[in-house]
CSV table of C-alpha atoms and ligand atoms in Angstrom, one decimal:
chain,number,residue,atom,x,y,z
A,1,UNK,CA,0.0,0.0,0.0
A,2,UNK,CA,0.9,3.6,-0.4
A,3,UNK,CA,-0.1,5.8,2.4
A,4,UNK,CA,-0.2,9.6,2.6
A,5,UNK,CA,0.1,11.7,5.8
A,6,UNK,CA,-0.8,15.4,5.8
A,7,UNK,CA,1.2,17.5,8.2
A,8,UNK,CA,4.7,18.3,9.2
A,9,UNK,CA,5.2,18.1,13.0
A,10,UNK,CA,6.3,15.6,15.6
A,11,UNK,CA,2.8,13.9,15.6
A,12,UNK,CA,3.0,13.4,11.8
A,13,UNK,CA,6.5,12.0,12.1
A,14,UNK,CA,5.3,9.5,14.7
A,15,UNK,CA,2.4,8.5,12.4
A,16,UNK,CA,4.7,8.0,9.5
A,17,UNK,CA,7.2,6.1,11.6
A,18,UNK,CA,4.5,3.7,12.8
A,19,UNK,CA,2.9,3.3,9.3
A,20,UNK,CA,6.3,2.6,7.8
A,21,UNK,CA,6.6,-0.5,10.1
A,22,UNK,CA,3.5,-2.1,8.7
A,23,UNK,CA,4.2,-5.2,6.5
A,24,UNK,CA,1.4,-3.9,4.3
A,25,UNK,CA,3.0,-0.6,3.5
A,26,UNK,CA,5.4,-0.1,0.6
A,27,UNK,CA,5.7,3.7,0.9
A,28,UNK,CA,4.7,6.5,3.2
A,29,UNK,CA,4.4,10.0,1.8
A,30,UNK,CA,4.1,13.1,4.0
A,31,UNK,CA,3.1,16.6,2.8
A,32,UNK,CA,4.6,19.0,3.5
A,33,UNK,CA,6.5,16.7,5.9
A,34,UNK,CA,10.0,17.9,6.9
A,35,UNK,CA,13.6,17.1,6.4
A,36,UNK,CA,13.3,14.8,9.5
A,37,UNK,CA,10.3,12.9,8.1
A,38,UNK,CA,12.3,10.7,5.9
A,39,UNK,CA,13.6,7.2,5.8
A,40,UNK,CA,13.9,4.0,3.8
A,41,UNK,CA,10.2,4.0,2.8
A,42,UNK,CA,9.2,7.5,4.0
A,43,UNK,CA,9.4,10.6,1.8
A,44,UNK,CA,8.3,14.2,2.3
A,45,UNK,CA,6.6,16.0,-0.6
A,46,UNK,CA,6.6,19.8,-0.7
A,47,UNK,CA,2.9,20.5,-1.0
A,48,UNK,CA,1.4,22.8,1.5
A,49,UNK,CA,-1.4,21.6,3.8
A,50,UNK,CA,-4.0,24.1,2.6
A,51,UNK,CA,-3.5,23.2,-1.1
A,52,UNK,CA,-6.2,20.6,-1.1
A,53,UNK,CA,-6.4,20.4,-4.9
A,54,UNK,CA,-2.7,19.7,-5.2
A,55,UNK,CA,-2.8,17.1,-2.4
A,56,UNK,CA,-5.6,15.4,-4.1
A,57,UNK,CA,-3.8,15.4,-7.4
A,58,UNK,CA,-0.7,14.0,-5.9
A,59,UNK,CA,-2.7,11.2,-4.1
A,60,UNK,CA,-4.4,10.3,-7.4
A,61,UNK,CA,-1.2,10.4,-9.5
A,62,UNK,CA,0.8,8.3,-7.0
A,63,UNK,CA,-2.1,5.8,-6.5
A,64,UNK,CA,-2.2,6.5,-2.8
A,65,UNK,CA,-4.4,3.9,-1.0
A,66,UNK,CA,-5.1,5.7,2.2
A,67,UNK,CA,-4.6,9.2,3.5
A,68,UNK,CA,-4.3,10.3,7.2
A,69,UNK,CA,-4.6,13.9,8.2
A,70,UNK,CA,-2.6,15.1,11.2
A,71,UNK,CA,-3.6,18.7,12.1
A,72,UNK,CA,-7.0,20.2,12.6
A,73,UNK,CA,-6.8,23.0,10.0
A,74,UNK,CA,-7.2,21.0,6.8
A,75,UNK,CA,-10.0,18.9,8.4
A,76,UNK,CA,-11.9,22.0,9.5
A,77,UNK,CA,-11.4,23.4,6.0
A,78,UNK,CA,-12.9,20.2,4.5
A,79,UNK,CA,-10.0,18.2,3.0
A,80,UNK,CA,-11.9,14.9,3.7
A,81,UNK,CA,-14.8,16.0,1.7
A,82,UNK,CA,-12.5,16.9,-1.2
A,83,UNK,CA,-10.9,13.4,-1.2
A,84,UNK,CA,-14.1,11.5,-0.6
A,85,UNK,CA,-15.8,13.3,-3.4
A,86,UNK,CA,-13.2,11.8,-5.7
A,87,UNK,CA,-13.6,8.3,-4.2
A,88,UNK,CA,-10.3,8.3,-2.3
A,89,UNK,CA,-9.9,6.6,1.1
A,90,UNK,CA,-9.1,9.1,3.8
A,91,UNK,CA,-9.1,8.7,7.6
A,92,UNK,CA,-10.5,11.9,9.2
A,93,UNK,CA,-13.8,13.7,9.8
A,94,UNK,CA,-15.7,15.6,7.2
A,95,UNK,CA,-15.9,19.4,7.4
A,96,UNK,CA,-19.3,19.2,9.1
A,97,UNK,CA,-18.0,16.7,11.8
A,98,UNK,CA,-14.7,18.6,12.3
A,99,UNK,CA,-16.8,21.4,13.7
A,100,UNK,CA,-16.5,19.5,16.9
A,101,UNK,CA,-13.0,21.1,17.1
A,102,UNK,CA,-13.6,24.0,14.8
A,103,UNK,CA,-16.3,25.6,16.9
A,104,UNK,CA,-16.3,25.3,20.7
A,105,UNK,CA,-20.0,26.4,20.7
A,106,UNK,CA,-20.9,23.5,18.4
A,107,UNK,CA,-19.1,21.0,20.7
A,108,UNK,CA,-20.6,22.5,23.9
A,109,UNK,CA,-24.1,22.5,22.5
A,110,UNK,CA,-23.9,18.8,21.6
A,111,UNK,CA,-22.4,17.9,25.0
A,112,UNK,CA,-25.3,19.7,26.7
A,113,UNK,CA,-27.9,18.1,24.5
A,114,UNK,CA,-26.6,14.6,25.1
A,115,UNK,CA,-25.6,15.0,28.7
A,116,UNK,CA,-21.9,14.5,28.1
A,117,UNK,CA,-20.1,15.8,31.3
A,118,UNK,CA,-18.4,19.2,30.7
A,119,UNK,CA,-18.0,22.6,32.4
A,120,UNK,CA,-21.1,24.7,32.6
A,121,UNK,CA,-21.0,27.5,29.9
A,122,UNK,CA,-22.6,30.3,28.0
A,123,UNK,CA,-21.9,31.6,24.5
A,124,UNK,CA,-21.6,35.3,23.7
A,125,UNK,CA,-21.4,37.4,20.6
A,126,UNK,CA,-21.5,40.8,22.4
A,127,UNK,CA,-18.7,42.3,24.6
A,128,UNK,CA,-21.0,43.9,27.2
A,129,UNK,CA,-23.0,40.7,27.7
A,130,UNK,CA,-19.9,38.6,28.1
A,131,UNK,CA,-18.6,41.1,30.7
A,132,UNK,CA,-21.9,41.2,32.5
A,133,UNK,CA,-21.8,37.3,32.7
A,134,UNK,CA,-18.2,37.4,34.1
A,135,UNK,CA,-19.3,39.9,36.8
A,136,UNK,CA,-22.3,37.8,37.7
A,137,UNK,CA,-20.3,34.5,37.9
A,138,UNK,CA,-17.1,35.8,39.4
A,139,UNK,CA,-13.6,34.3,39.1
A,140,UNK,CA,-12.0,31.8,38.5
A,141,UNK,CA,-13.6,31.6,35.1
A,142,UNK,CA,-12.5,30.4,31.7
A,143,UNK,CA,-12.7,32.5,28.5
A,144,UNK,CA,-12.4,30.7,25.2
A,145,UNK,CA,-12.4,32.0,21.6
A,146,UNK,CA,-15.0,30.0,19.7
A,147,UNK,CA,-12.9,29.2,16.6
A,148,UNK,CA,-9.4,27.7,16.0
A,149,UNK,CA,-6.6,29.6,17.7
A,150,UNK,CA,-3.7,27.1,17.6
A,151,UNK,CA,-4.4,26.0,21.2
A,152,UNK,CA,-3.8,29.6,22.4
A,153,UNK,CA,-7.4,30.9,22.5
A,154,UNK,CA,-8.1,29.9,26.1
A,155,UNK,CA,-7.6,32.1,29.2
A,156,UNK,CA,-8.0,30.5,32.6
A,157,UNK,CA,-8.7,33.8,34.5
A,158,UNK,CA,-8.0,33.6,38.3
A,159,UNK,CA,-9.5,37.0,38.9
A,160,UNK,CA,-12.3,39.1,37.3
A,161,UNK,CA,-9.9,41.7,35.9
A,162,UNK,CA,-8.0,39.1,33.9
A,163,UNK,CA,-11.3,37.7,32.6
A,164,UNK,CA,-12.5,41.1,31.4
A,165,UNK,CA,-9.1,41.8,29.9
A,166,UNK,CA,-9.3,38.5,27.9
A,167,UNK,CA,-12.8,39.5,26.6
A,168,UNK,CA,-11.5,42.8,25.4
A,169,UNK,CA,-8.4,41.2,23.8
A,170,UNK,CA,-10.4,38.5,22.0
A,171,UNK,CA,-13.4,40.5,21.0
A,172,UNK,CA,-12.3,44.1,20.6
A,173,UNK,CA,-8.6,43.8,19.7
A,174,UNK,CA,-9.3,40.5,17.8
A,175,UNK,CA,-6.1,38.8,19.0
A,176,UNK,CA,-7.3,35.6,17.4
A,177,UNK,CA,-9.0,37.2,14.4
A,178,UNK,CA,-12.4,35.9,13.6
A,179,UNK,CA,-12.0,33.0,16.0
A,180,UNK,CA,-12.7,35.4,18.8
A,181,UNK,CA,-15.9,37.0,17.3
A,182,UNK,CA,-17.8,34.6,19.5
A,183,UNK,CA,-16.7,33.5,23.0
A,184,UNK,CA,-17.5,30.5,25.2
A,185,UNK,CA,-17.3,31.4,28.8
A,186,UNK,CA,-17.2,28.5,31.2
A,187,UNK,CA,-16.8,27.2,34.7
A,188,UNK,CA,-13.3,26.6,35.8
A,189,UNK,CA,-12.7,22.9,36.4
A,190,UNK,CA,-10.1,21.7,39.0
A,191,UNK,CA,-8.3,18.4,38.8
A,192,UNK,CA,-5.7,16.6,36.7
A,193,UNK,CA,-5.9,16.4,32.9
A,194,UNK,CA,-6.0,13.2,30.9
A,195,UNK,CA,-6.1,12.8,27.1
A,196,UNK,CA,-8.1,9.9,25.8
A,197,UNK,CA,-8.3,9.2,22.1
A,198,UNK,CA,-10.2,6.6,20.0
A,199,UNK,CA,-10.4,5.5,16.4
A,200,UNK,CA,-14.0,6.2,15.4
A,201,UNK,CA,-16.2,5.4,12.5
A,202,UNK,CA,-19.9,6.1,13.0
A,203,UNK,CA,-20.7,4.1,16.2
A,204,UNK,CA,-17.5,2.0,16.0
A,205,UNK,CA,-15.3,3.3,18.8
A,206,UNK,CA,-11.9,1.7,19.5
A,207,UNK,CA,-10.1,3.5,22.3
A,208,UNK,CA,-6.4,3.9,22.6
A,209,UNK,CA,-4.4,3.9,25.8
A,210,UNK,CA,-4.5,7.3,27.5
A,211,UNK,CA,-1.7,9.8,28.0
A,212,UNK,CA,-1.1,13.0,29.9
A,213,UNK,CA,0.2,16.1,28.2
A,214,UNK,CA,2.2,18.9,29.8
A,215,UNK,CA,0.8,22.2,28.4
A,216,UNK,CA,2.7,24.8,30.3
A,217,UNK,CA,6.1,25.9,29.1
A,218,UNK,CA,8.1,25.5,32.4
A,219,UNK,CA,8.6,23.0,35.3
A,220,UNK,CA,5.8,22.7,37.9
A,221,UNK,CA,3.2,23.8,35.3
A,222,UNK,CA,4.4,27.4,35.3
A,223,UNK,CA,4.6,29.8,32.4
A,224,UNK,CA,2.4,30.2,29.3
A,225,UNK,CA,0.4,27.5,27.6
A,226,UNK,CA,2.2,25.8,24.7
A,227,UNK,CA,1.3,23.2,22.1
A,228,UNK,CA,2.6,20.7,24.6
A,229,UNK,CA,6.1,20.2,26.2
A,230,UNK,CA,6.0,16.5,26.8
A,231,UNK,CA,3.7,13.5,27.5
A,232,UNK,CA,3.7,10.0,29.0
A,233,UNK,CA,1.6,6.9,28.8
A,234,UNK,CA,0.2,5.0,30.7
A,235,UNK,CA,-1.2,7.3,33.4
A,236,UNK,CA,-1.6,4.7,36.2
A,237,UNK,CA,-2.8,7.0,38.9
A,238,UNK,CA,-5.8,8.1,36.8
A,239,UNK,CA,-6.5,5.5,34.1
A,240,UNK,CA,-7.3,2.5,36.3
A,241,UNK,CA,-10.2,4.3,37.8
A,242,UNK,CA,-11.3,6.6,35.0
A,243,UNK,CA,-10.7,5.3,31.5
A,244,UNK,CA,-13.6,2.9,31.4
A,245,UNK,CA,-15.9,5.6,32.8
A,246,UNK,CA,-14.7,8.2,30.2
A,247,UNK,CA,-15.2,5.7,27.4
A,248,UNK,CA,-18.8,5.1,28.6
A,249,UNK,CA,-19.7,8.7,29.5
A,250,UNK,CA,-17.8,10.7,26.9
A,251,UNK,CA,-16.3,8.8,23.8
A,252,UNK,CA,-19.2,6.5,23.0
A,253,UNK,CA,-22.0,9.0,23.7
A,254,UNK,CA,-20.2,11.6,21.5
A,255,UNK,CA,-19.8,9.2,18.6
A,256,UNK,CA,-23.5,8.3,18.9
A,257,UNK,CA,-24.5,11.9,19.3
A,258,UNK,CA,-22.8,12.8,16.0
A,259,UNK,CA,-24.7,10.0,14.3
A,260,UNK,CA,-28.0,11.3,15.7
A,261,UNK,CA,-27.1,14.8,14.6
A,262,UNK,CA,-26.6,13.6,11.1
A,263,UNK,CA,-22.8,14.3,11.1
A,264,UNK,CA,-21.3,10.8,11.7
A,265,UNK,CA,-17.7,11.0,12.8
A,266,UNK,CA,-14.8,9.2,11.2
A,267,UNK,CA,-11.2,9.7,12.4
A,268,UNK,CA,-9.5,10.1,15.7
A,269,UNK,CA,-11.8,11.5,18.4
A,270,UNK,CA,-9.7,13.1,21.1
A,271,UNK,CA,-11.2,13.9,24.5
A,272,UNK,CA,-9.3,16.4,26.7
A,273,UNK,CA,-10.6,15.5,30.1
A,274,UNK,CA,-10.3,17.1,33.5
A,275,UNK,CA,-10.6,14.4,36.2
A,276,UNK,CA,-12.6,16.4,38.8
A,277,UNK,CA,-13.9,15.3,42.1
A,278,UNK,CA,-17.1,14.4,40.3
A,279,UNK,CA,-15.3,12.3,37.7
A,280,UNK,CA,-14.1,13.0,34.2
A,281,UNK,CA,-15.4,16.2,32.5
A,282,UNK,CA,-14.6,17.3,28.9
A,283,UNK,CA,-12.3,20.3,28.5
A,284,UNK,CA,-12.3,20.0,24.7
A,285,UNK,CA,-12.8,17.6,21.9
A,286,UNK,CA,-10.2,17.5,19.1
A,287,UNK,CA,-10.9,15.7,15.8
A,288,UNK,CA,-7.4,14.3,15.2
A,289,UNK,CA,-4.4,12.7,17.0
A,290,UNK,CA,-3.1,14.8,19.9
A,291,UNK,CA,0.4,16.3,19.8
A,292,UNK,CA,2.5,15.3,21.7
A,293,UNK,CA,0.3,12.4,23.0
A,294,UNK,CA,0.7,10.5,19.7
A,295,UNK,CA,4.5,10.4,20.1
A,296,UNK,CA,4.2,8.4,23.3
A,297,UNK,CA,1.1,6.3,22.4
A,298,UNK,CA,2.1,5.0,19.0
A,299,UNK,CA,5.4,3.6,20.4
A,300,UNK,CA,3.3,1.5,22.8
A,301,UNK,CA,1.1,0.1,20.0
A,302,UNK,CA,2.0,-3.4,19.0
A,303,UNK,CA,-0.8,-3.8,16.4
A,304,UNK,CA,-0.3,-2.7,12.8
A,305,UNK,CA,-1.7,0.8,12.5
A,306,UNK,CA,-2.8,0.2,8.9
A,307,UNK,CA,-4.8,-2.8,10.1
A,308,UNK,CA,-6.4,-0.6,12.9
A,309,UNK,CA,-7.3,2.1,10.4
A,310,UNK,CA,-8.7,-0.3,7.9
A,311,UNK,CA,-10.8,-2.1,10.4
A,312,UNK,CA,-12.1,1.2,11.8
A,313,UNK,CA,-13.0,2.4,8.3
A,314,UNK,CA,-14.9,-0.9,7.7
A,315,UNK,CA,-16.8,-0.5,10.9
A,316,UNK,CA,-15.2,-3.7,12.3
A,317,UNK,CA,-14.1,-4.1,15.9
A,318,UNK,CA,-10.4,-4.8,16.4
A,319,UNK,CA,-8.5,-5.5,19.5
A,320,UNK,CA,-5.5,-3.2,19.6
A,321,UNK,CA,-2.6,-4.8,21.5
A,322,UNK,CA,-0.3,-2.6,23.5
A,323,UNK,CA,3.0,-3.1,25.2
A,324,UNK,CA,3.0,-3.0,29.0
A,325,UNK,CA,6.1,-0.8,28.7
A,326,UNK,CA,5.7,2.9,29.6
A,327,UNK,CA,6.7,5.7,27.1
A,328,UNK,CA,7.8,9.1,28.1
A,329,UNK,CA,8.4,11.9,25.6
A,330,UNK,CA,10.1,15.2,26.3
A,331,UNK,CA,10.1,18.2,23.9
A,332,UNK,CA,13.1,20.3,23.0
A,333,UNK,CA,12.0,23.8,22.2
A,334,UNK,CA,13.7,27.0,21.0
A,335,UNK,CA,14.4,29.5,23.8
A,336,UNK,CA,11.6,32.0,23.8
A,337,UNK,CA,8.9,29.6,22.7
A,338,UNK,CA,5.8,29.9,22.8
A,339,UNK,CA,6.6,33.7,22.2
A,340,UNK,CA,9.2,34.8,19.7
A,341,UNK,CA,12.3,32.7,19.1
A,342,UNK,CA,15.3,32.6,16.8
A,343,UNK,CA,15.6,30.1,14.0
A,344,UNK,CA,18.7,28.7,12.4
A,345,UNK,CA,20.5,27.4,15.5
A,346,UNK,CA,22.7,24.3,14.8
A,347,UNK,CA,21.5,21.2,16.6
A,348,UNK,CA,23.5,18.0,17.1
A,349,UNK,CA,21.2,15.0,17.5
A,350,UNK,CA,22.8,12.3,19.6
A,351,UNK,CA,22.4,8.7,18.5
A,352,UNK,CA,20.0,6.6,20.6
A,353,UNK,CA,19.2,2.9,21.0
A,354,UNK,CA,16.4,2.7,18.4
A,355,UNK,CA,14.8,-0.4,20.1
A,356,UNK,CA,14.1,1.8,23.1
A,357,UNK,CA,14.1,5.4,21.9
A,358,UNK,CA,13.1,7.5,18.9
A,359,UNK,CA,13.6,11.2,18.0
A,360,UNK,CA,10.5,12.7,16.5
A,361,UNK,CA,11.2,15.8,14.4
A,362,UNK,CA,8.9,18.8,14.9
A,363,UNK,CA,10.9,21.8,13.6
A,364,UNK,CA,14.3,21.1,12.2
A,365,UNK,CA,15.9,21.7,8.8
A,366,UNK,CA,18.8,19.9,7.2
A,367,UNK,CA,21.6,21.5,5.1
A,368,UNK,CA,24.2,19.0,4.1
A,369,UNK,CA,24.8,16.9,7.2
A,370,UNK,CA,23.8,19.7,9.6
A,371,UNK,CA,20.5,20.1,11.4
A,372,UNK,CA,19.3,23.6,12.4
A,373,UNK,CA,16.2,24.9,14.2
A,374,UNK,CA,13.2,25.9,12.1
A,375,UNK,CA,10.4,26.3,14.6
A,376,UNK,CA,9.3,26.6,18.2
A,377,UNK,CA,9.1,23.0,19.2
A,378,UNK,CA,12.0,21.2,17.4
A,379,UNK,CA,12.3,17.6,18.6
A,380,UNK,CA,10.8,15.1,21.0
A,381,UNK,CA,12.7,12.2,22.4
A,382,UNK,CA,10.3,9.3,23.2
A,383,UNK,CA,11.7,6.5,25.3
A,384,UNK,CA,10.2,3.2,26.4
A,385,UNK,CA,10.9,1.7,29.9
A,386,UNK,CA,9.7,-1.2,32.0
A,387,UNK,CA,8.2,1.4,34.3
A,388,UNK,CA,7.4,5.1,34.0
A,389,UNK,CA,10.4,5.9,36.2
A,390,UNK,CA,12.7,3.9,33.9
A,391,UNK,CA,11.3,5.6,30.8
A,392,UNK,CA,11.8,9.0,32.4
A,393,UNK,CA,15.4,8.0,33.3
A,394,UNK,CA,16.1,6.7,29.8
A,395,UNK,CA,14.9,10.0,28.2
A,396,UNK,CA,16.7,12.4,30.6
A,397,UNK,CA,19.9,10.4,30.5
A,398,UNK,CA,20.2,11.4,26.8
A,399,UNK,CA,18.9,15.0,27.3
A,400,UNK,CA,21.0,15.8,30.3
A,401,UNK,CA,24.1,14.7,28.5
A,402,UNK,CA,24.0,17.4,25.9
A,403,UNK,CA,24.3,21.2,26.1
A,404,UNK,CA,21.4,22.1,23.7
A,405,UNK,CA,22.5,25.7,23.2
A,406,UNK,CA,19.5,27.9,22.5
A,407,UNK,CA,17.0,25.2,23.4
A,408,UNK,CA,15.1,24.3,26.6
A,409,UNK,CA,13.1,21.4,27.9
A,410,UNK,CA,11.0,20.6,31.0
A,411,UNK,CA,12.8,18.5,33.6
A,412,UNK,CA,9.6,17.2,35.2
A,413,UNK,CA,7.7,15.2,32.5
A,414,UNK,CA,5.9,12.3,34.1
A,415,UNK,CA,6.5,13.5,37.7
A,416,UNK,CA,2.7,13.6,38.5
A,417,UNK,CA,2.6,9.8,38.5
A,418,UNK,CA,2.0,8.8,42.1
B,1,LIG,P1,-8.0,23.9,25.4
B,1,LIG,O1,-7.3,24.7,24.3
B,1,LIG,O2,-9.5,24.0,25.3
B,1,LIG,O3,-7.4,22.6,25.5
B,1,LIG,O4,-7.5,24.6,26.7
B,1,LIG,C1,-6.2,24.8,27.0
B,1,LIG,C2,-6.0,24.5,28.5
B,1,LIG,O5,-6.7,25.4,29.3
B,1,LIG,C3,-6.5,23.2,28.9
B,1,LIG,O6,-5.5,22.2,28.7
B,1,LIG,C4,-6.7,23.4,30.4
B,1,LIG,O7,-5.5,23.3,31.1
B,1,LIG,C5,-7.2,24.8,30.5
B,1,LIG,N1,-8.7,24.8,30.5
B,1,LIG,C6,-9.5,24.8,29.5
B,1,LIG,N2,-10.8,24.8,29.9
B,1,LIG,C7,-10.8,24.8,31.2
B,1,LIG,C8,-11.8,24.7,32.2
B,1,LIG,N3,-13.1,24.8,32.0
B,1,LIG,N4,-11.3,24.7,33.5
B,1,LIG,C9,-10.0,24.7,33.8
B,1,LIG,N5,-9.0,24.7,32.9
B,1,LIG,C10,-9.4,24.7,31.6
B,2,LIG,N1,-2.0,17.9,23.2
B,2,LIG,C1,-3.1,18.7,22.9
B,2,LIG,C2,-3.6,18.7,21.5
B,2,LIG,O1,-3.1,18.0,20.7
B,2,LIG,O2,-4.4,19.6,21.2
């Protein structure tokens, strides 16, 4: 088979890496991919993600058998509809179903209608009404831009002043453009976060093992929110008690709700959960693989990913097998990220034991034999270990051994495991 992955980050590298191990796969293409997304049977193709027509043409000309979409933007813009209209097999939600991530209001309204546990909320299109609601409810309170804002359109306001400021910034100053023309304002949930994803097609729901992401830039969950600074799986102190509950109260009901709403979901359904005192509640749904969760979940998957995708698309149950080993992934980011940072710094990538460890490329460029930075998050080192502690030690042994000039990483990934 020829398979085609849309995207260019660490998540897409992990997807390509896993697909390339399938005995069914002859070739993996990635667009636009990156210099790091390459290998014996992996090739990056320079077509941009928003060029749906060119992507389609490439898939047809190459005789691609299956396409997988990494990031949310092409999904929300309808790439699946474009491919399906031409009869091509693609794993992802249609434009209508991708609204689950593309519009927070759409997601919240469905959760409300089908009793899927989530934070209480209201939606606003007018500044003064939004502000009046904040004054009525008080802080802490959470302000969210309705549309896509690259994971940055959320302000957890600890006091009323910050909340009012966030409303001004999103609605008046349009910090996130049109994404902020509507706001969802919701109750602040307290607890630990857990990411739970499933392969979904209509009412076929095949959950993956869970992971925990680390969204803040610095140790002890301090600093600004980022795209994710590291992740680990399993999450023993939460999953034994809560994964089955979340599957029953969140993932399956949402897949069924989408069917009932006439927008059946196909693809990876990602539930970002807060494990509150009352149990799991949804913080957000995403309509794709999580980044960096995927980089620690796929190394644990023993099953063939192509098999899993094909069974899902055929609406057949499949038992995914997972290793008992733990996986811990730590992100190396450019100093300054998630604000402004320099590009073009030389990076030496140490060799690792590839039975145990893998570098996933997120933002590096190669000139000759030399790698240099080309983005905010540049690499993630994923390591397996018999236990989480061993996986943590395996990762940090490599990271602590290098100077990583101009880069930084969190030193506490996985430390919440009790
Ligand atoms: P999101 O982009 O929706 O994933 O939100 C980014 C981060 O904001 C989440 O990972 C949470 O840490 C936090 N967050 C979002 N919604 C809430 C909420 N209702 N209560 C507490 N924290 C939240
Ligand atoms: N790790 C969070 C996300 O992929 O949105």
